[in-house]
RNA sequence: GGCGACGUAGCUCAGAUGGUAGAGCAAGCGGCUCAUAAUCGCUGGGUCACAGGUUCGAGUCCUGUCGUCGCCA
């Protein structure tokens, strides 16, 4: 019976391009997971979108003299372009500045309010007498009370790294009008009553969590068992964001963290509308109809508390919706031994490198060295090395040596095999077992182990070739050579499927060289959707005509092959040095 | 400062429930020549951050120290 898998990825903040750490952490793993489950014949819904609200975007807009919407309009399409180029197959990648998302957010807010999980309270906040407005933390700058740094922000000091309350700043200045005529005033806000949710969350975290990653589970457990959850403000004194659905709060908006996680729900509802069945989302979310649905949230480690405490708490407070089944958070990816940092200009932007390199080598290295259990270190040298010695030499070369031999010596067709001997059967049964072994690893979100397992199978096939030596067999016993080559073609035909969730582009090429019709996967496309007053771009995925399956289908003798070409390009070793130079130049530090 | 993790061969990393340290790459030697000089086999190399403790026995459990990361204050 088909399983139902609901997949989410963290909503990328729409004020800059995504780097390879984001891809490795939150977007590539769920894509592998989604592609695999679709091949298995399971029902998959996978949604995410751009997080478009919050002060970082308004600050950015004001600095550039444009509107927040224009900031979103710059980066959101670039996310869509990147996900297409990398083959990240969301069923829907939308954004939060839509009428749908606003409506769902307000509905959740009101429900939390009515059920008593939101309360009103006052906070002390900085108020600028000059332009007569409250200052959200990023709109104020001053001297850090801890280290004396003069340009500390209202939420954090970039010099000593401490988190601050804006009211702690010494001699604060308004970033809106430059005034120093700033006072502390009381402001009324809404708070999510997390203290009230502590107990139910603790009960939830104590059952059926054996499959969670230890770091995620330990962290969450420790937070909940401390019993120290406290109310958290969900509204702010700003103008950009979802309006509060109660009268009298027109000058305030819903805090971005509260609306962003609701995107998981609102995007599922948008997806349902787009499929023509607006109520279909209920079958994926409502406890009485979705008890069999497993929901997975792919995120980076900085996001763990939002997805294992706050969002589950919000769902519980809403009532009747399923809580996360798993939150396979990844750690961080460092580059050349240093933390990725936009402000220090130490980044590898995904869209940028896809100008120079194919997507599959990136998908490969970001999977085989993924930060699943600990921070990892990406180096360009390793990128080139793994591309050349693993992708090109082990897997690509296997496919190429088999295909070109078959194409030249067997008239461009899959040869008719004779009787299989023990060696032939051993190889085929090993690869056949790969569907099970690799599949199990993927299902447990062990993508790294999964791709290593798959690469091991390619090695087995190379070993088989060295034992059989069809280039000798063909001179002495052509039928034996035909059998060996058939066995190898069958092997790479299966490996084509086994590798396909990880390496969809090269698997598709191999699919064609082997003479198969159609595509292994569906089609990604961007569409513009119009609501009553607004419109937005979204990335979609259509797999309605895909016939590929995660199973060892027999390759037909006599099938016409197409002229093969190498699956992967070998990279010159000088590339590693050049790319590091490029990064050092961009960071402005020759030694970093 | 509190909480959660991480620190394993030159490099990048694996090592549920404790039982004489593993892989890939790099280095050396050998086989093959179908293949993008690709492949296959063999060899060398580690006081598992440091100091204690529990145990017949600890990268694997406990305590402390140092270093790194994240969350919170």
XYZ file of C-alpha atoms (C1' of nucleotides) in Angstrom:
665
model
C 0.000 0.000 0.000
C 1.291 3.412 -0.936
C 2.607 5.530 1.892
C 1.851 9.220 2.171
C 4.854 11.444 2.688
C 4.534 15.140 3.438
C 7.799 16.966 2.916
C 8.824 20.471 3.960
C 12.019 22.445 3.654
C 12.908 25.566 5.622
C 11.593 28.744 4.020
C 14.614 30.633 2.698
C 14.752 34.256 3.735
C 14.265 36.358 0.642
C 16.987 38.966 1.015
C 19.937 37.306 -0.669
C 21.076 34.381 -2.782
C 21.346 30.858 -1.438
C 24.767 29.314 -0.895
C 25.859 25.693 -1.004
C 25.448 25.373 2.763
C 21.740 26.068 2.418
C 21.514 23.520 -0.383
C 23.363 20.810 1.524
C 21.430 21.516 4.683
C 17.838 21.973 3.660
C 17.063 21.554 -0.040
C 19.050 18.697 -1.517
C 18.225 16.071 1.145
C 14.452 16.491 0.769
C 14.771 16.401 -3.009
C 16.501 13.021 -2.837
C 13.844 11.908 -0.385
C 10.974 13.151 -2.571
C 12.335 11.674 -5.796
C 12.876 8.320 -4.101
C 9.394 8.143 -2.626
C 7.806 9.105 -5.934
C 9.758 6.310 -7.652
C 8.546 3.930 -4.966
C 5.009 4.820 -5.934
C 4.319 6.616 -2.674
C 2.204 9.746 -2.574
C 4.342 12.794 -2.003
C 3.483 16.418 -1.344
C 6.484 18.675 -1.018
C 6.125 22.404 -0.470
C 8.111 25.412 0.660
C 8.546 29.031 -0.349
C 10.258 32.338 0.158
C 10.048 33.969 3.567
C 9.325 37.547 2.605
C 8.453 39.465 5.760
C 10.502 40.889 8.611
C 12.827 43.793 9.242
C 15.934 42.561 7.398
C 13.962 43.018 4.193
C 12.566 46.436 5.073
C 15.975 47.660 6.234
C 17.456 46.454 2.979
C 14.710 48.137 0.985
C 15.195 51.457 2.726
C 18.938 51.337 2.239
C 18.400 50.956 -1.478
C 15.439 53.301 -1.722
C 13.092 50.622 -3.009
C 10.050 48.851 -1.594
C 10.210 45.610 0.385
C 8.225 43.990 -2.406
C 10.961 44.957 -4.855
C 13.541 43.212 -2.675
C 11.397 40.083 -2.797
C 10.940 40.440 -6.539
C 14.683 40.439 -6.970
C 15.527 37.271 -5.014
C 12.451 35.069 -5.231
C 12.813 34.496 -9.008
C 16.460 33.669 -8.425
C 15.454 30.959 -5.946
C 13.161 29.530 -8.605
C 15.924 29.629 -11.195
C 18.370 27.918 -8.847
C 15.943 25.160 -7.906
C 15.282 24.453 -11.558
C 18.950 24.344 -12.452
C 19.754 22.069 -9.524
C 16.669 19.942 -10.054
C 15.069 20.594 -6.660
C 11.586 19.301 -7.419
C 9.167 21.015 -5.065
C 5.550 20.272 -5.849
C 5.088 23.905 -4.952
C 7.617 26.570 -4.060
C 5.645 29.719 -3.330
C 6.127 32.708 -1.011
C 4.572 34.260 2.082
C 3.471 37.582 0.604
C 0.306 36.071 -0.874
C -3.349 36.541 -0.031
C -3.584 32.831 0.690
C -0.750 32.893 3.189
C -2.063 36.017 4.878
C -5.509 34.505 5.227
C -4.194 31.240 6.670
C -1.890 33.104 9.048
C -4.757 35.244 10.302
C -6.951 32.195 10.670
C -4.298 30.471 12.779
C -3.809 33.621 14.830
C -7.502 33.966 15.560
C -7.811 30.328 16.456
C -4.875 30.554 18.856
C -6.463 33.689 20.303
C -9.875 32.104 20.733
C -8.446 28.959 22.258
C -6.448 30.960 24.766
C -2.946 30.297 23.541
C -2.301 33.948 22.755
C -2.315 36.658 25.399
C -1.742 40.401 25.374
C 1.027 42.045 27.311
C 3.153 45.151 27.204
C 6.820 45.409 26.443
C 9.292 48.183 26.847
C 10.513 49.338 23.467
C 12.434 52.254 22.042
C 10.352 55.062 20.577
C 11.664 57.785 18.315
C 10.132 61.132 19.266
C 11.327 62.727 16.060
C 9.429 60.604 13.526
C 7.007 59.360 16.167
C 7.293 55.618 15.820
C 8.466 52.540 17.693
C 11.820 51.172 16.625
C 12.072 47.476 15.866
C 15.455 46.139 16.933
C 17.101 46.454 13.556
C 16.034 50.064 13.289
C 18.155 51.199 16.139
C 21.881 51.341 16.568
C 23.973 52.257 19.582
C 26.879 51.387 21.807
C 27.076 47.825 23.070
C 26.786 47.773 26.880
C 29.092 44.744 27.049
C 31.980 45.519 24.727
C 31.588 49.183 23.892
C 31.245 48.656 20.155
C 29.534 51.770 18.787
C 27.503 50.249 15.984
C 25.716 47.449 17.805
C 22.262 46.641 16.430
C 19.155 46.533 18.551
C 19.063 42.735 18.533
C 22.720 41.804 18.532
C 26.205 43.214 18.730
C 28.173 42.183 15.659
C 31.407 42.845 17.493
C 31.070 40.606 20.550
C 28.215 38.485 19.238
C 25.977 38.964 22.239
C 22.256 39.104 21.832
C 20.885 42.373 23.106
C 17.637 43.941 24.050
C 17.357 47.232 22.208
C 16.624 49.071 25.449
C 20.087 48.089 26.747
C 21.880 50.099 24.061
C 23.852 53.094 25.239
C 23.104 56.337 23.333
C 20.757 54.777 20.770
C 20.241 56.333 17.351
C 17.223 55.958 15.095
C 18.079 54.379 11.766
C 14.916 55.719 10.182
C 15.549 59.434 10.681
C 18.914 59.578 12.437
C 17.472 61.172 15.538
C 18.878 60.532 19.005
C 15.689 61.759 20.639
C 14.750 58.247 21.697
C 12.819 57.164 24.757
C 11.642 53.904 26.254
C 7.893 53.452 26.010
C 5.403 50.737 26.731
C 3.943 49.016 23.689
C 1.208 46.414 23.639
C 1.800 43.118 21.876
C 0.432 39.613 21.478
C 2.362 36.662 22.876
C 2.247 32.964 22.114
C 1.787 31.216 25.443
C 4.563 28.668 25.183
C 4.556 28.042 28.924
C 1.058 26.638 28.537
C 2.311 24.354 25.767
C 5.272 22.967 27.690
C 3.441 20.006 29.165
C 1.694 18.742 26.015
C 4.931 19.138 24.056
C 6.785 17.143 26.651
C 4.261 14.344 26.316
C 4.601 14.452 22.549
C 8.430 14.371 22.563
C 8.403 11.355 24.854
C 6.614 9.063 22.445
C 7.736 7.432 19.224
C 10.855 9.504 18.554
C 13.399 6.674 18.199
C 13.986 7.590 14.558
C 14.958 11.197 15.375
C 18.556 12.252 15.076
C 20.157 12.210 18.550
C 21.277 15.832 18.470
C 17.785 17.025 17.538
C 16.092 14.864 20.135
C 18.507 15.624 22.988
C 18.338 19.332 22.372
C 14.549 19.375 22.233
C 14.153 17.144 25.250
C 16.500 19.284 27.322
C 14.567 22.438 26.446
C 11.216 20.918 27.245
C 12.317 19.159 30.408
C 13.778 22.347 31.787
C 10.180 23.532 31.933
C 11.319 27.045 31.192
C 9.370 27.854 28.057
C 7.985 31.341 28.258
C 5.693 33.556 26.206
C 7.102 34.846 22.988
C 5.917 37.997 21.179
C 4.236 37.332 17.871
C 3.581 40.917 16.832
C 5.808 43.919 16.253
C 5.633 47.642 15.625
C 6.373 47.530 11.909
C 4.417 47.996 8.686
C 5.681 45.130 6.514
C 4.042 41.809 7.236
C 0.731 40.139 7.897
C -1.812 42.479 9.538
C -3.255 41.526 12.903
C -6.847 40.319 12.368
C -8.253 42.253 15.332
C -9.362 45.903 15.322
C -7.155 48.544 16.897
C -3.747 47.181 15.909
C -3.349 48.740 12.477
C 0.124 50.045 13.289
C 1.437 46.569 14.084
C 2.150 43.424 12.114
C 2.572 39.735 12.882
C 6.180 38.852 13.685
C 7.904 37.092 10.805
C 8.837 33.958 12.743
C 5.175 33.280 13.527
C 3.913 33.636 9.982
C 6.846 31.877 8.291
C 6.267 28.476 9.885
C 2.559 28.744 9.075
C 3.805 28.642 5.477
C 3.948 24.859 5.793
C 0.216 24.811 6.210
C -0.661 27.657 3.849
C 1.507 26.294 1.042
C -0.139 22.880 1.327
C -3.471 24.653 0.979
C -2.236 26.614 -2.027
C -0.987 23.367 -3.576
C -4.432 21.846 -3.057
C -6.127 24.781 -4.749
C -3.781 24.530 -7.708
C -4.577 20.854 -8.178
C -8.224 21.817 -8.458
C -9.246 20.217 -5.168
C -9.114 23.009 -2.587
C -9.975 20.673 0.263
C -7.290 18.113 -0.567
C -4.953 19.649 2.027
C -7.191 18.317 4.794
C -6.280 14.767 3.868
C -2.642 15.647 4.490
C -3.044 17.606 7.703
C -6.150 16.826 9.691
C -5.599 14.213 12.347
C -8.718 12.208 11.542
C -7.877 11.940 7.843
C -4.087 12.048 7.907
C -3.120 9.715 10.735
C -1.018 7.701 8.275
C 0.771 10.740 6.830
C 4.401 11.148 7.814
C 5.609 14.739 7.779
C 9.309 15.546 7.446
C 10.882 18.957 8.021
C 14.314 19.433 6.467
C 16.158 22.317 8.111
C 19.532 23.537 9.344
C 20.508 23.198 12.982
C 19.893 26.861 13.784
C 16.214 26.212 13.111
C 15.734 23.256 15.449
C 13.786 25.015 18.256
C 11.325 26.497 15.773
C 10.527 23.096 14.302
C 10.635 20.857 17.361
C 9.091 23.189 19.921
C 7.443 26.333 18.594
C 5.791 24.999 15.434
C 4.589 21.767 17.078
C 3.280 23.974 19.876
C 1.434 26.148 17.382
C -0.057 23.075 15.717
C -1.122 21.674 19.061
C -2.653 25.018 20.010
C -4.545 25.091 16.717
C -5.799 21.557 17.368
C -6.577 18.673 15.068
C -3.478 18.918 12.895
C -0.658 16.395 12.671
C 2.639 17.171 14.383
C 6.043 16.587 12.765
C 6.967 12.952 12.235
C 10.649 13.757 11.860
C 12.874 16.817 11.805
C 16.117 15.636 10.217
C 18.110 18.797 10.886
C 21.538 19.074 9.365
C 24.595 20.683 10.885
C 26.681 23.276 9.063
C 28.882 23.142 6.018
C 32.115 25.086 6.323
C 34.263 25.983 3.336
C 38.049 25.671 3.341
C 37.976 25.465 7.120
C 36.006 28.678 7.635
C 32.382 29.345 8.410
C 30.231 30.557 5.544
C 29.458 34.179 6.144
C 27.764 36.656 3.913
C 29.032 39.674 5.805
C 32.597 38.417 5.569
C 32.113 37.599 1.888
C 32.999 33.972 2.429
C 30.353 32.189 0.402
C 29.885 29.847 -2.534
C 26.665 30.988 -4.110
C 24.855 28.080 -5.685
C 23.577 29.967 -8.695
C 27.041 31.303 -9.389
C 28.830 27.948 -9.425
C 26.143 26.405 -11.605
C 27.335 28.822 -14.285
C 30.625 26.934 -14.323
C 29.780 23.381 -13.238
C 27.077 20.812 -13.856
C 24.459 20.216 -11.178
C 25.131 16.504 -10.539
C 28.708 16.923 -9.246
C 27.307 19.380 -6.681
C 24.486 17.089 -5.766
C 27.046 14.335 -5.364
C 29.574 16.067 -3.155
C 26.943 17.792 -1.041
C 25.414 14.385 -0.378
C 28.497 12.208 0.055
C 29.958 14.736 2.470
C 26.707 16.049 3.918
C 26.641 17.561 7.418
C 24.290 14.879 8.750
C 25.885 14.289 12.138
C 28.427 17.065 12.515
C 29.697 20.182 10.806
C 31.691 19.249 7.720
C 34.399 20.964 5.780
C 33.992 21.482 2.050
C 37.157 22.116 0.083
C 37.476 22.800 -3.613
C 40.258 20.267 -3.788
C 37.896 17.626 -2.517
C 35.204 18.724 -4.938
C 37.551 18.226 -7.890
C 38.956 15.019 -6.441
C 35.618 13.378 -5.744
C 34.306 14.435 -9.116
C 37.303 12.901 -10.864
C 37.929 9.767 -8.813
C 34.380 8.827 -7.841
C 31.839 10.276 -10.244
C 33.960 10.196 -13.394
C 36.246 7.232 -12.714
C 34.072 4.818 -10.785
C 30.503 5.392 -11.927
C 30.695 7.440 -15.139
C 33.504 5.353 -16.537
C 31.684 2.119 -15.710
C 28.696 3.246 -17.720
C 30.874 4.528 -20.506
C 33.084 1.442 -20.866
C 30.085 -0.875 -20.928
C 28.001 1.228 -23.282
C 30.755 1.940 -25.741
C 31.758 -1.715 -25.840
C 28.175 -2.776 -26.439
C 27.571 -0.046 -28.967
C 30.628 -0.906 -31.061
C 30.824 -4.673 -30.735
C 27.168 -5.651 -30.603
C 25.748 -3.542 -33.364
C 24.320 -0.859 -31.080
C 21.897 -3.242 -29.407
C 21.517 -4.985 -26.075
C 23.030 -8.423 -26.778
C 21.183 -11.690 -26.184
C 22.766 -13.337 -23.111
C 23.555 -17.042 -22.832
C 23.215 -18.987 -19.592
C 24.328 -17.031 -16.544
C 27.086 -18.487 -14.411
C 27.626 -17.954 -10.687
C 29.671 -14.783 -11.202
C 26.985 -13.256 -13.428
C 24.243 -14.079 -10.977
C 26.279 -12.820 -8.026
C 26.696 -9.379 -9.553
C 23.089 -9.076 -10.583
C 21.766 -10.174 -7.222
C 24.057 -7.697 -5.473
C 22.820 -4.807 -7.550
C 19.251 -5.973 -7.268
C 19.656 -6.002 -3.480
C 20.839 -2.418 -3.802
C 17.277 -1.260 -4.344
C 16.462 -2.530 -0.881
C 19.670 -1.464 0.847
C 19.932 2.010 -0.655
C 16.188 2.509 -0.254
C 16.296 1.730 3.450
C 19.058 4.244 4.000
C 17.119 6.927 2.155
C 13.970 6.188 4.129
C 15.948 6.739 7.333
C 17.324 10.008 5.936
C 20.832 8.544 5.827
C 21.563 10.009 2.425
C 25.263 9.888 2.837
C 25.316 6.181 3.651
C 22.878 5.627 0.805
C 25.036 7.154 -1.905
C 28.171 5.426 -0.576
C 26.275 2.138 -0.807
C 25.330 2.933 -4.410
C 28.888 3.844 -5.325
C 30.014 0.522 -3.864
C 27.723 -1.246 -6.309
C 29.369 0.534 -9.233
C 32.680 -0.718 -7.876
C 31.334 -4.264 -7.821
C 30.438 -3.966 -11.485
C 33.933 -2.699 -12.299
C 35.366 -5.705 -10.453
C 33.108 -8.018 -12.434
C 34.380 -6.564 -15.696
C 37.997 -7.086 -14.657
C 37.245 -10.720 -13.875
C 35.258 -11.423 -17.039
C 37.387 -9.381 -19.432
C 34.839 -9.270 -22.264
C 37.483 -7.664 -24.498
C 39.267 -11.046 -24.358
C 36.110 -13.125 -24.359
C 34.940 -11.604 -27.590
C 37.954 -12.999 -29.420
C 37.553 -16.550 -28.087
C 33.911 -16.959 -27.167
C 31.594 -14.213 -28.490
C 28.565 -15.669 -26.699
C 30.358 -15.404 -23.357
C 31.203 -11.778 -24.149
C 27.559 -11.148 -25.030
C 26.506 -12.562 -21.682
C 29.037 -10.468 -19.743
C 28.035 -7.304 -21.533
C 24.374 -8.061 -21.062
C 24.959 -8.522 -17.345
C 26.821 -5.210 -17.198
C 24.154 -3.398 -19.176
C 21.562 -4.780 -16.812
C 23.705 -3.626 -13.893
C 24.045 -0.058 -15.125
C 20.400 -0.057 -16.115
C 19.526 -0.711 -12.463
C 22.191 1.637 -11.154
C 20.659 4.324 -13.370
C 17.544 4.094 -11.176
C 19.406 3.658 -7.891
C 21.506 6.750 -8.559
C 18.635 8.781 -9.960
C 17.341 10.436 -6.765
C 20.863 11.712 -6.138
C 22.052 12.337 -9.703
C 18.918 12.910 -11.795
C 20.581 14.657 -14.721
C 23.214 12.032 -15.476
C 20.724 9.237 -14.814
C 18.481 10.780 -17.437
C 21.376 10.804 -19.929
C 22.064 7.154 -19.202
C 18.353 6.459 -19.583
C 18.602 7.773 -23.119
C 21.869 5.997 -23.999
C 20.258 2.731 -22.937
C 17.506 3.394 -25.432
C 14.645 3.912 -22.972
C 11.771 6.130 -23.950
C 10.509 9.132 -22.054
C 11.913 10.660 -18.914
C 12.933 9.251 -15.554
C 11.408 12.262 -13.863
C 8.781 14.894 -14.443
C 8.958 18.507 -15.508
C 9.666 21.584 -13.414
C 8.031 24.808 -14.463
C 7.417 28.310 -13.207
C 3.980 29.868 -13.327
C 2.518 33.150 -12.268
C -0.575 32.901 -10.095
C -3.101 35.680 -9.756
C -5.121 36.191 -6.621
C -7.729 38.911 -6.148
C -5.250 41.753 -5.945
C -1.807 40.229 -5.942
C 0.125 37.836 -8.125
C 3.231 35.766 -7.497
C 5.576 33.345 -9.203
C 5.798 29.747 -8.075
C 7.798 26.676 -9.009
C 5.809 23.542 -9.738
C 6.526 19.931 -10.645
C 4.513 17.709 -12.954
C 5.302 14.000 -12.928
C 2.046 12.766 -14.384
C 3.648 10.917 -17.322
C 6.583 9.315 -15.505
C 6.757 5.522 -15.681
C 10.110 4.856 -13.983
C 9.939 2.740 -10.836
C 12.257 1.938 -7.946
C 12.584 -1.712 -8.899
C 14.846 -3.931 -11.024
C 13.075 -3.954 -14.360
C 14.478 -6.359 -16.947
C 16.436 -4.898 -19.829
C 15.189 -6.355 -23.125
C 17.786 -8.056 -25.339
C 17.742 -6.464 -28.752
C 16.834 -3.033 -27.411
C 18.390 -0.351 -29.574
C 21.055 1.709 -27.795
C 21.913 5.295 -28.539
C 25.446 6.474 -29.161
C 26.971 6.927 -25.694
C 28.988 9.812 -24.316
C 30.642 10.268 -20.917
C 28.166 10.943 -18.107
C 30.473 13.370 -16.273
C 33.232 15.760 -17.203
C 36.638 15.436 -15.662
C 37.779 18.647 -13.975
C 41.277 20.053 -14.243
C 43.069 20.029 -10.898
C 44.021 23.679 -11.288
C 40.346 24.506 -10.754
C 40.624 24.003 -7.003
C 43.305 26.619 -6.669
C 41.540 29.043 -8.983
C 38.295 28.827 -7.052
C 40.017 29.324 -3.722
C 41.794 32.348 -5.174
C 38.488 33.681 -6.369
C 37.018 33.346 -2.891
C 39.993 34.954 -1.210
C 39.807 37.856 -3.611
C 36.095 38.316 -2.908
C 36.645 38.202 0.845
C 39.263 40.925 0.507
C 41.702 38.981 2.624
C 44.652 37.177 1.029
C 45.069 34.961 4.071
C 41.557 35.015 5.373
C 26.779 32.504 31.630
C 22.928 28.119 30.936
C 21.594 24.066 27.514
C 22.642 20.560 23.264
C 26.371 18.579 20.227
C 31.267 17.854 18.082
C 36.993 16.979 18.575
C 39.111 9.381 15.217
C 45.161 7.943 10.135
C 48.751 13.471 5.909
C 43.401 15.111 3.923
C 37.828 14.327 3.996
C 34.933 11.403 6.965
C 32.359 6.191 9.023
C 32.340 3.783 13.564
C 23.143 1.575 17.264
C 22.764 -1.231 22.429
C 31.128 -1.126 25.459
C 34.895 -6.639 23.554
C 41.898 -6.560 20.304
C 40.457 0.814 15.440
C 37.573 1.406 9.449
C 36.634 3.621 4.224
C 37.934 6.862 0.243
C 41.916 9.995 -1.386
C 47.139 10.821 -1.273
C 52.123 7.337 -1.318
C 54.549 2.484 -3.011
C 54.197 -2.274 -5.809
C 51.647 -5.548 -9.232
C 47.632 -7.192 -13.023
C 44.509 -5.527 -17.304
C 43.913 -2.466 -21.743
C 37.033 -2.323 -23.063
C 36.869 2.783 -20.886
C 37.314 10.317 -19.849
C 45.688 7.057 -18.396
C 39.882 5.310 -16.477
C 39.847 0.060 -13.777
C 41.163 -4.269 -10.397
C 44.452 -6.417 -6.469
C 48.241 -5.901 -2.560
C 51.225 -2.805 1.092
C 52.441 1.127 4.632
C 50.343 4.599 8.291
C 46.345 6.301 14.221
C 48.741 6.770 22.660
C 40.519 7.514 18.794
C 41.612 16.329 21.949
C 43.706 16.051 27.164
C 43.306 14.204 32.506
C 40.854 11.100 35.773
C 36.846 7.368 36.910
C 33.233 2.907 36.302
C 34.206 -2.106 34.117
C 37.349 -8.428 33.328
C 37.368 -4.959 29.078
C 35.788 2.118 26.685
C 36.407 6.356 20.406
C 31.903 3.807 22.534
C 29.422 5.114 29.747
C 30.608 9.094 33.965
C 33.422 13.685 35.806
C 36.716 17.680 34.765
C 39.906 20.725 31.329
C 40.858 22.810 26.475
C 39.022 23.887 21.436
C 34.864 24.352 17.688
C 29.498 24.916 16.405
C 24.267 25.939 17.428
C 20.176 27.588 20.648
C 18.885 30.594 24.794
C 20.095 34.612 28.413
